Amino acid sequence: MVYAFAFLLSLAIMLVITPELRKIAYKIDYVEKPKQENTRKIHKEAKPYLAAVGIFTVFWIVYFLFSKELTTKTMWIFISSCLIFLVGMIDDWVKIRGGDLKAWPKMMIQVLACILVYAGGVQFIGFTNPFNGGYILLPTMLQAILTVVWVFGVTTVINFTDGMDGLAGGVSCISAFTLFIVACGKGNANAALMGIILVGVCLGYVRYNKFPAKILMGDAGATFLGFMLAIISLDGAFKQATIISIFIPILALGLPIFDNLYVMYMRMKQGKPLYVGDTSQVHFRLVQNGLTQKQAVQVLYLVSMCLNLSAIILFMLKI
């Protein structure tokens, strides 16, 4: 019942406050203006931002209302997510004003947030050998590296997926629901609560972000969603994982992970900088091959659902 109430409350608040945030964005001119020279921007008219403020605040308000596990680890997660959100807001503000925040300073703050999460206790420490039941504990340095790489990587790929109306929010919603199921199955109430709240927040956002979008979340919202998905997967899916079941969170986040690995490979092959945006992501390629924006997003929803269903089946096999 707690999960149901948390889901409904997060969904309801997002549905109520998002139109208000849209009005505020227009009032303060927090609006993305179309640029003809930027081929990655699909909007032909000005679009208000600020949905990230709703996503961030609603998530944490509902979490603190329902959580019974307000530990030191939770506070480190909260502080780290604040860093992710704030640097995203700064990046969005600079872009809206026609500037460009350099990738390295932003990346360093994001890495710092990932390190703080690891120091706070969200860690990938090892896995169970399915053949003899023994636990393989990884060296501390490897634990730190894998944790930071995972959290930073998922944060980044969700942000890169935010290229079409409804895409990043919808894919995040699907992944969050799968991670919620896995966390429930593993008896991790805290990760499950975070997961179901994220589902409600994403659904409420997508209601106004689906094509044609009435509001955008920008880097602040997309990086926050990615950051929290990475933490939920580490705390609720990777824990007590076997060698095979490690693939559960990878499949749950498979669409943005596999697409962006391909994009990175192609950029390296072509000698392009990894952090310079282009139109090589799968959603752009689908549109270039004749699909409409709405059709491309629907196809990618279906692909994401298939990957997430595979993750759930793998989890149920308990191997």
Tab-separated table of C-alpha atoms in Angstrom:
chain	number	residue	atom	x	y	z
A	1	MET	CA	0.000	0.000	0.000
A	2	VAL	CA	2.888	2.372	0.743
A	3	TYR	CA	4.206	1.934	-2.790
A	4	ALA	CA	0.751	2.595	-4.282
A	5	PHE	CA	0.285	5.791	-2.245
A	6	ALA	CA	3.815	6.999	-3.066
A	7	PHE	CA	3.224	6.374	-6.765
A	8	LEU	CA	-0.167	8.116	-6.814
A	9	LEU	CA	1.055	11.102	-4.815
A	10	SER	CA	4.140	11.668	-6.978
A	11	LEU	CA	2.033	11.325	-10.135
A	12	ALA	CA	-0.679	13.656	-8.856
A	13	ILE	CA	1.721	16.403	-7.726
A	14	MET	CA	3.596	16.306	-11.043
A	15	LEU	CA	0.336	16.562	-12.975
A	16	VAL	CA	-0.691	19.590	-10.907
A	17	ILE	CA	2.568	21.562	-10.702
A	18	THR	CA	3.984	21.005	-14.200
A	19	PRO	CA	1.544	23.429	-15.904
A	20	GLU	CA	2.380	25.998	-13.207
A	21	LEU	CA	6.098	25.538	-13.827
A	22	ARG	CA	5.383	26.065	-17.519
A	23	LYS	CA	3.765	29.424	-16.764
A	24	ILE	CA	6.652	30.455	-14.525
A	25	ALA	CA	9.180	29.490	-17.215
A	26	TYR	CA	7.489	31.853	-19.684
A	27	LYS	CA	7.340	34.648	-17.097
A	28	ILE	CA	11.056	34.482	-16.286
A	29	ASP	CA	12.029	33.707	-19.893
A	30	TYR	CA	13.420	30.286	-18.939
A	31	VAL	CA	12.714	29.142	-22.474
A	32	GLU	CA	14.696	27.212	-25.080
A	33	LYS	CA	14.700	29.215	-28.291
A	34	PRO	CA	15.132	27.362	-31.610
A	35	LYS	CA	18.476	27.648	-33.378
A	36	GLN	CA	18.606	26.888	-37.067
A	37	GLU	CA	22.284	25.923	-36.969
A	38	ASN	CA	21.766	23.294	-34.253
A	39	THR	CA	20.631	20.115	-36.017
A	40	ARG	CA	20.106	18.291	-32.701
A	41	LYS	CA	17.302	20.665	-31.659
A	42	ILE	CA	14.033	19.383	-33.077
A	43	HIS	CA	11.748	22.177	-31.902
A	44	LYS	CA	10.821	24.945	-34.310
A	45	GLU	CA	9.266	27.139	-31.621
A	46	ALA	CA	10.312	28.271	-28.137
A	47	LYS	CA	9.778	25.665	-25.409
A	48	PRO	CA	9.709	26.342	-21.649
A	49	TYR	CA	12.076	24.475	-19.331
A	50	LEU	CA	11.743	24.118	-15.523
A	51	ALA	CA	10.163	20.637	-15.542
A	52	ALA	CA	13.405	19.545	-13.852
A	53	VAL	CA	12.448	21.583	-10.785
A	54	GLY	CA	9.255	19.555	-10.487
A	55	ILE	CA	10.987	16.229	-11.112
A	56	PHE	CA	13.642	16.904	-8.473
A	57	THR	CA	11.439	18.419	-5.765
A	58	VAL	CA	8.498	16.033	-6.132
A	59	PHE	CA	10.782	13.004	-6.005
A	60	TRP	CA	12.453	14.052	-2.758
A	61	ILE	CA	9.328	15.423	-1.068
A	62	VAL	CA	7.422	12.190	-1.642
A	63	TYR	CA	10.443	10.086	-0.711
A	64	PHE	CA	10.952	11.870	2.619
A	65	LEU	CA	7.223	11.614	3.343
A	66	PHE	CA	7.132	7.844	2.922
A	67	SER	CA	10.643	6.660	3.722
A	68	LYS	CA	11.359	4.893	6.993
A	69	GLU	CA	15.061	4.665	6.205
A	70	LEU	CA	16.473	8.183	6.637
A	71	THR	CA	20.054	7.024	7.063
A	72	THR	CA	23.423	8.635	6.463
A	73	LYS	CA	23.488	6.877	3.090
A	74	THR	CA	20.195	8.503	2.138
A	75	MET	CA	21.530	11.940	2.996
A	76	TRP	CA	24.636	11.371	0.862
A	77	ILE	CA	22.387	10.345	-2.028
A	78	PHE	CA	20.315	13.495	-1.516
A	79	ILE	CA	23.376	15.769	-1.348
A	80	SER	CA	24.911	14.137	-4.427
A	81	SER	CA	21.668	14.448	-6.379
A	82	CYS	CA	21.573	18.146	-5.445
A	83	LEU	CA	24.991	18.549	-7.083
A	84	ILE	CA	23.774	16.782	-10.227
A	85	PHE	CA	20.616	18.897	-10.322
A	86	LEU	CA	22.368	22.218	-9.687
A	87	VAL	CA	25.071	21.760	-12.326
A	88	GLY	CA	22.325	20.728	-14.744
A	89	MET	CA	20.334	23.860	-13.963
A	90	ILE	CA	23.424	26.015	-14.507
A	91	ASP	CA	24.086	24.243	-17.812
A	92	ASP	CA	20.481	24.795	-18.916
A	93	TRP	CA	20.580	28.467	-17.925
A	94	VAL	CA	23.790	29.047	-19.871
A	95	LYS	CA	22.356	27.315	-22.962
A	96	ILE	CA	19.113	29.264	-22.780
A	97	ARG	CA	21.136	32.482	-22.691
A	98	GLY	CA	23.008	31.430	-25.823
A	99	GLY	CA	26.201	30.268	-24.102
A	100	ASP	CA	27.868	26.902	-23.711
A	101	LEU	CA	29.050	25.463	-20.399
A	102	LYS	CA	32.304	23.579	-20.964
A	103	ALA	CA	32.054	19.816	-20.666
A	104	TRP	CA	35.001	19.294	-18.311
A	105	PRO	CA	33.827	21.399	-15.321
A	106	LYS	CA	30.366	19.859	-15.574
A	107	MET	CA	31.811	16.365	-15.830
A	108	MET	CA	34.081	16.884	-12.815
A	109	ILE	CA	31.142	17.896	-10.619
A	110	GLN	CA	29.164	14.886	-11.821
A	111	VAL	CA	32.103	12.589	-11.052
A	112	LEU	CA	32.377	14.183	-7.605
A	113	ALA	CA	28.696	13.395	-7.005
A	114	CYS	CA	29.337	9.778	-8.025
A	115	ILE	CA	32.286	9.545	-5.627
A	116	LEU	CA	30.165	10.959	-2.787
A	117	VAL	CA	27.505	8.324	-3.467
A	118	TYR	CA	30.145	5.610	-3.280
A	119	ALA	CA	31.538	7.069	-0.050
A	120	GLY	CA	27.986	7.153	1.325
A	121	GLY	CA	27.553	3.404	0.885
A	122	VAL	CA	25.987	2.893	-2.544
A	123	GLN	CA	28.509	0.419	-3.890
A	124	PHE	CA	28.978	-2.498	-6.238
A	125	ILE	CA	31.020	-4.758	-3.960
A	126	GLY	CA	30.878	-8.144	-5.644
A	127	PHE	CA	28.630	-10.960	-6.839
A	128	THR	CA	27.566	-14.491	-5.984
A	129	ASN	CA	28.996	-17.458	-7.853
A	130	PRO	CA	25.904	-19.353	-9.106
A	131	PHE	CA	27.818	-22.655	-9.254
A	132	ASN	CA	28.951	-22.945	-5.644
A	133	GLY	CA	27.018	-20.175	-3.892
A	134	GLY	CA	30.226	-18.474	-2.761
A	135	TYR	CA	30.476	-14.691	-2.686
A	136	ILE	CA	33.209	-13.035	-4.725
A	137	LEU	CA	34.266	-9.809	-3.012
A	138	LEU	CA	35.972	-7.364	-5.366
A	139	PRO	CA	39.048	-5.334	-4.331
A	140	THR	CA	38.126	-1.954	-2.821
A	141	MET	CA	39.671	0.050	-5.667
A	142	LEU	CA	37.743	-1.961	-8.251
A	143	GLN	CA	34.532	-1.481	-6.255
A	144	ALA	CA	35.055	2.281	-6.346
A	145	ILE	CA	35.889	2.379	-10.060
A	146	LEU	CA	32.942	0.195	-11.110
A	147	THR	CA	30.517	2.151	-8.932
A	148	VAL	CA	31.625	5.558	-10.201
A	149	VAL	CA	31.735	4.408	-13.839
A	150	TRP	CA	28.244	2.896	-13.582
A	151	VAL	CA	26.616	5.914	-11.910
A	152	PHE	CA	28.341	8.427	-14.165
A	153	GLY	CA	27.661	6.312	-17.261
A	154	VAL	CA	23.924	5.885	-16.634
A	155	THR	CA	23.598	9.582	-15.749
A	156	THR	CA	25.227	10.471	-19.070
A	157	VAL	CA	23.354	8.049	-21.342
A	158	ILE	CA	19.929	9.104	-20.048
A	159	ASN	CA	20.917	12.718	-20.707
A	160	PHE	CA	22.038	11.838	-24.235
A	161	THR	CA	18.710	10.043	-24.805
A	162	ASP	CA	16.789	13.256	-24.142
A	163	GLY	CA	16.581	14.257	-27.788
A	164	MET	CA	12.894	13.912	-28.648
A	165	ASP	CA	9.597	14.682	-26.984
A	166	GLY	CA	8.680	12.024	-24.434
A	167	LEU	CA	11.711	9.817	-25.072
A	168	ALA	CA	13.980	10.134	-22.021
A	169	GLY	CA	11.052	10.466	-19.626
A	170	GLY	CA	9.255	7.446	-21.062
A	171	VAL	CA	12.338	5.225	-21.211
A	172	SER	CA	13.251	6.233	-17.646
A	173	CYS	CA	9.715	5.362	-16.524
A	174	ILE	CA	9.926	1.883	-18.060
A	175	SER	CA	13.347	1.241	-16.527
A	176	ALA	CA	12.279	2.558	-13.113
A	177	PHE	CA	9.298	0.186	-13.056
A	178	THR	CA	11.519	-2.803	-13.829
A	179	LEU	CA	14.000	-1.783	-11.127
A	180	PHE	CA	11.074	-1.380	-8.713
A	181	ILE	CA	9.971	-4.974	-9.408
A	182	VAL	CA	13.522	-6.275	-8.939
A	183	ALA	CA	14.006	-4.319	-5.702
A	184	CYS	CA	10.705	-5.680	-4.354
A	185	GLY	CA	11.768	-9.219	-5.277
A	186	LYS	CA	15.042	-8.746	-3.414
A	187	GLY	CA	13.324	-7.253	-0.384
A	188	ASN	CA	15.000	-3.862	-0.713
A	189	ALA	CA	12.222	-1.525	0.411
A	190	ASN	CA	14.243	1.670	0.066
A	191	ALA	CA	15.277	1.055	-3.561
A	192	ALA	CA	11.732	-0.086	-4.358
A	193	LEU	CA	10.296	3.133	-2.909
A	194	MET	CA	12.696	5.245	-4.942
A	195	GLY	CA	11.834	3.260	-8.053
A	196	ILE	CA	8.052	3.599	-7.783
A	197	ILE	CA	8.276	7.311	-6.971
A	198	LEU	CA	10.406	7.777	-10.074
A	199	VAL	CA	7.737	5.973	-12.110
A	200	GLY	CA	5.089	8.411	-10.855
A	201	VAL	CA	7.279	11.455	-11.466
A	202	CYS	CA	8.172	10.336	-15.002
A	203	LEU	CA	4.554	9.553	-15.920
A	204	GLY	CA	3.438	12.966	-14.687
A	205	TYR	CA	6.193	14.647	-16.689
A	206	VAL	CA	5.590	12.653	-19.882
A	207	ARG	CA	1.922	13.722	-19.782
A	208	TYR	CA	3.149	17.216	-20.728
A	209	ASN	CA	6.324	16.246	-22.575
A	210	LYS	CA	4.870	13.823	-25.122
A	211	PHE	CA	4.776	15.050	-28.717
A	212	PRO	CA	4.229	17.932	-29.155
A	213	ALA	CA	5.933	18.818	-25.884
A	214	LYS	CA	4.491	21.595	-23.725
A	215	ILE	CA	7.518	21.662	-21.403
A	216	LEU	CA	11.087	20.301	-21.284
A	217	MET	CA	13.272	19.087	-18.415
A	218	GLY	CA	16.658	19.980	-19.893
A	219	ASP	CA	19.964	18.566	-18.699
A	220	ALA	CA	18.988	19.136	-15.058
A	221	GLY	CA	16.032	16.760	-15.288
A	222	ALA	CA	17.631	14.160	-17.567
A	223	THR	CA	20.846	13.876	-15.534
A	224	PHE	CA	18.857	13.655	-12.285
A	225	LEU	CA	16.733	10.821	-13.702
A	226	GLY	CA	19.847	8.982	-14.899
A	227	PHE	CA	21.613	9.518	-11.574
A	228	MET	CA	18.699	8.118	-9.561
A	229	LEU	CA	18.208	5.163	-11.926
A	230	ALA	CA	21.879	4.289	-11.488
A	231	ILE	CA	21.577	4.443	-7.689
A	232	ILE	CA	18.350	2.412	-7.597
A	233	SER	CA	19.924	-0.265	-9.788
A	234	LEU	CA	23.060	-0.423	-7.633
A	235	ASP	CA	21.139	-0.549	-4.379
A	236	GLY	CA	18.299	-2.772	-5.518
A	237	ALA	CA	19.448	-4.905	-8.475
A	238	PHE	CA	23.226	-5.312	-8.281
A	239	LYS	CA	23.177	-6.261	-4.592
A	240	GLN	CA	23.451	-10.019	-4.041
A	241	ALA	CA	23.612	-10.431	-7.806
A	242	THR	CA	25.036	-13.520	-9.461
A	243	ILE	CA	27.317	-13.395	-12.478
A	244	ILE	CA	24.286	-13.855	-14.766
A	245	SER	CA	21.840	-11.587	-12.936
A	246	ILE	CA	24.303	-8.691	-13.202
A	247	PHE	CA	22.782	-8.299	-16.669
A	248	ILE	CA	19.350	-7.454	-15.167
A	249	PRO	CA	20.022	-3.719	-14.597
A	250	ILE	CA	22.020	-3.578	-17.829
A	251	LEU	CA	18.991	-4.883	-19.737
A	252	ALA	CA	16.633	-2.606	-17.779
A	253	LEU	CA	18.666	0.370	-18.997
A	254	GLY	CA	19.610	-1.365	-22.217
A	255	LEU	CA	18.240	1.063	-24.799
A	256	PRO	CA	20.215	4.149	-23.709
A	257	ILE	CA	23.277	2.062	-22.778
A	258	PHE	CA	23.573	0.097	-26.024
A	259	ASP	CA	22.674	3.067	-28.225
A	260	ASN	CA	25.247	5.350	-26.635
A	261	LEU	CA	27.957	2.689	-26.638
A	262	TYR	CA	27.399	2.441	-30.395
A	263	VAL	CA	27.470	6.246	-30.713
A	264	MET	CA	30.737	6.459	-28.736
A	265	TYR	CA	32.283	3.722	-30.894
A	266	MET	CA	31.308	5.556	-34.098
A	267	ARG	CA	32.616	8.887	-32.792
A	268	MET	CA	35.953	7.351	-31.807
A	269	LYS	CA	36.153	5.590	-35.173
A	270	GLN	CA	35.525	8.880	-36.973
A	271	GLY	CA	37.869	10.827	-34.705
A	272	LYS	CA	35.091	12.994	-33.256
A	273	PRO	CA	35.033	14.274	-29.642
A	274	LEU	CA	32.854	12.076	-27.417
A	275	TYR	CA	31.132	15.005	-25.715
A	276	VAL	CA	30.217	17.022	-28.794
A	277	GLY	CA	26.585	16.364	-29.610
A	278	ASP	CA	25.493	15.214	-33.057
A	279	THR	CA	22.612	13.340	-34.669
A	280	SER	CA	24.055	9.829	-34.379
A	281	GLN	CA	21.680	8.638	-31.626
A	282	VAL	CA	19.129	6.041	-32.668
A	283	HIS	CA	16.140	8.413	-32.374
A	284	PHE	CA	17.705	10.782	-34.897
A	285	ARG	CA	18.602	7.901	-37.204
A	286	LEU	CA	15.011	6.632	-37.153
A	287	VAL	CA	13.696	10.054	-38.180
A	288	GLN	CA	16.361	10.338	-40.879
A	289	ASN	CA	15.062	7.008	-42.227
A	290	GLY	CA	11.521	8.260	-42.636
A	291	LEU	CA	9.755	7.893	-39.291
A	292	THR	CA	8.005	10.812	-37.641
A	293	GLN	CA	9.153	11.928	-34.188
A	294	LYS	CA	6.107	10.298	-32.603
A	295	GLN	CA	6.675	7.019	-34.461
A	296	ALA	CA	10.372	6.965	-33.555
A	297	VAL	CA	9.598	7.397	-29.864
A	298	GLN	CA	6.917	4.692	-29.982
A	299	VAL	CA	9.346	2.263	-31.627
A	300	LEU	CA	11.943	2.987	-28.956
A	301	TYR	CA	9.352	2.534	-26.194
A	302	LEU	CA	8.644	-0.919	-27.637
A	303	VAL	CA	12.357	-1.795	-27.796
A	304	SER	CA	12.820	-0.603	-24.204
A	305	MET	CA	9.837	-2.634	-23.033
A	306	CYS	CA	11.233	-5.768	-24.690
A	307	LEU	CA	14.619	-5.281	-23.025
A	308	ASN	CA	12.967	-4.644	-19.661
A	309	LEU	CA	10.739	-7.688	-20.031
A	310	SER	CA	13.898	-9.719	-20.704
A	311	ALA	CA	15.373	-8.294	-17.500
A	312	ILE	CA	12.300	-9.337	-15.492
A	313	ILE	CA	12.340	-12.845	-17.006
A	314	LEU	CA	16.043	-13.163	-16.169
A	315	PHE	CA	15.296	-12.054	-12.612
A	316	MET	CA	12.497	-14.617	-12.263
A	317	LEU	CA	14.806	-17.406	-13.449
A	318	LYS	CA	16.984	-16.659	-10.395
A	319	ILE	CA	20.283	-17.714	-11.988
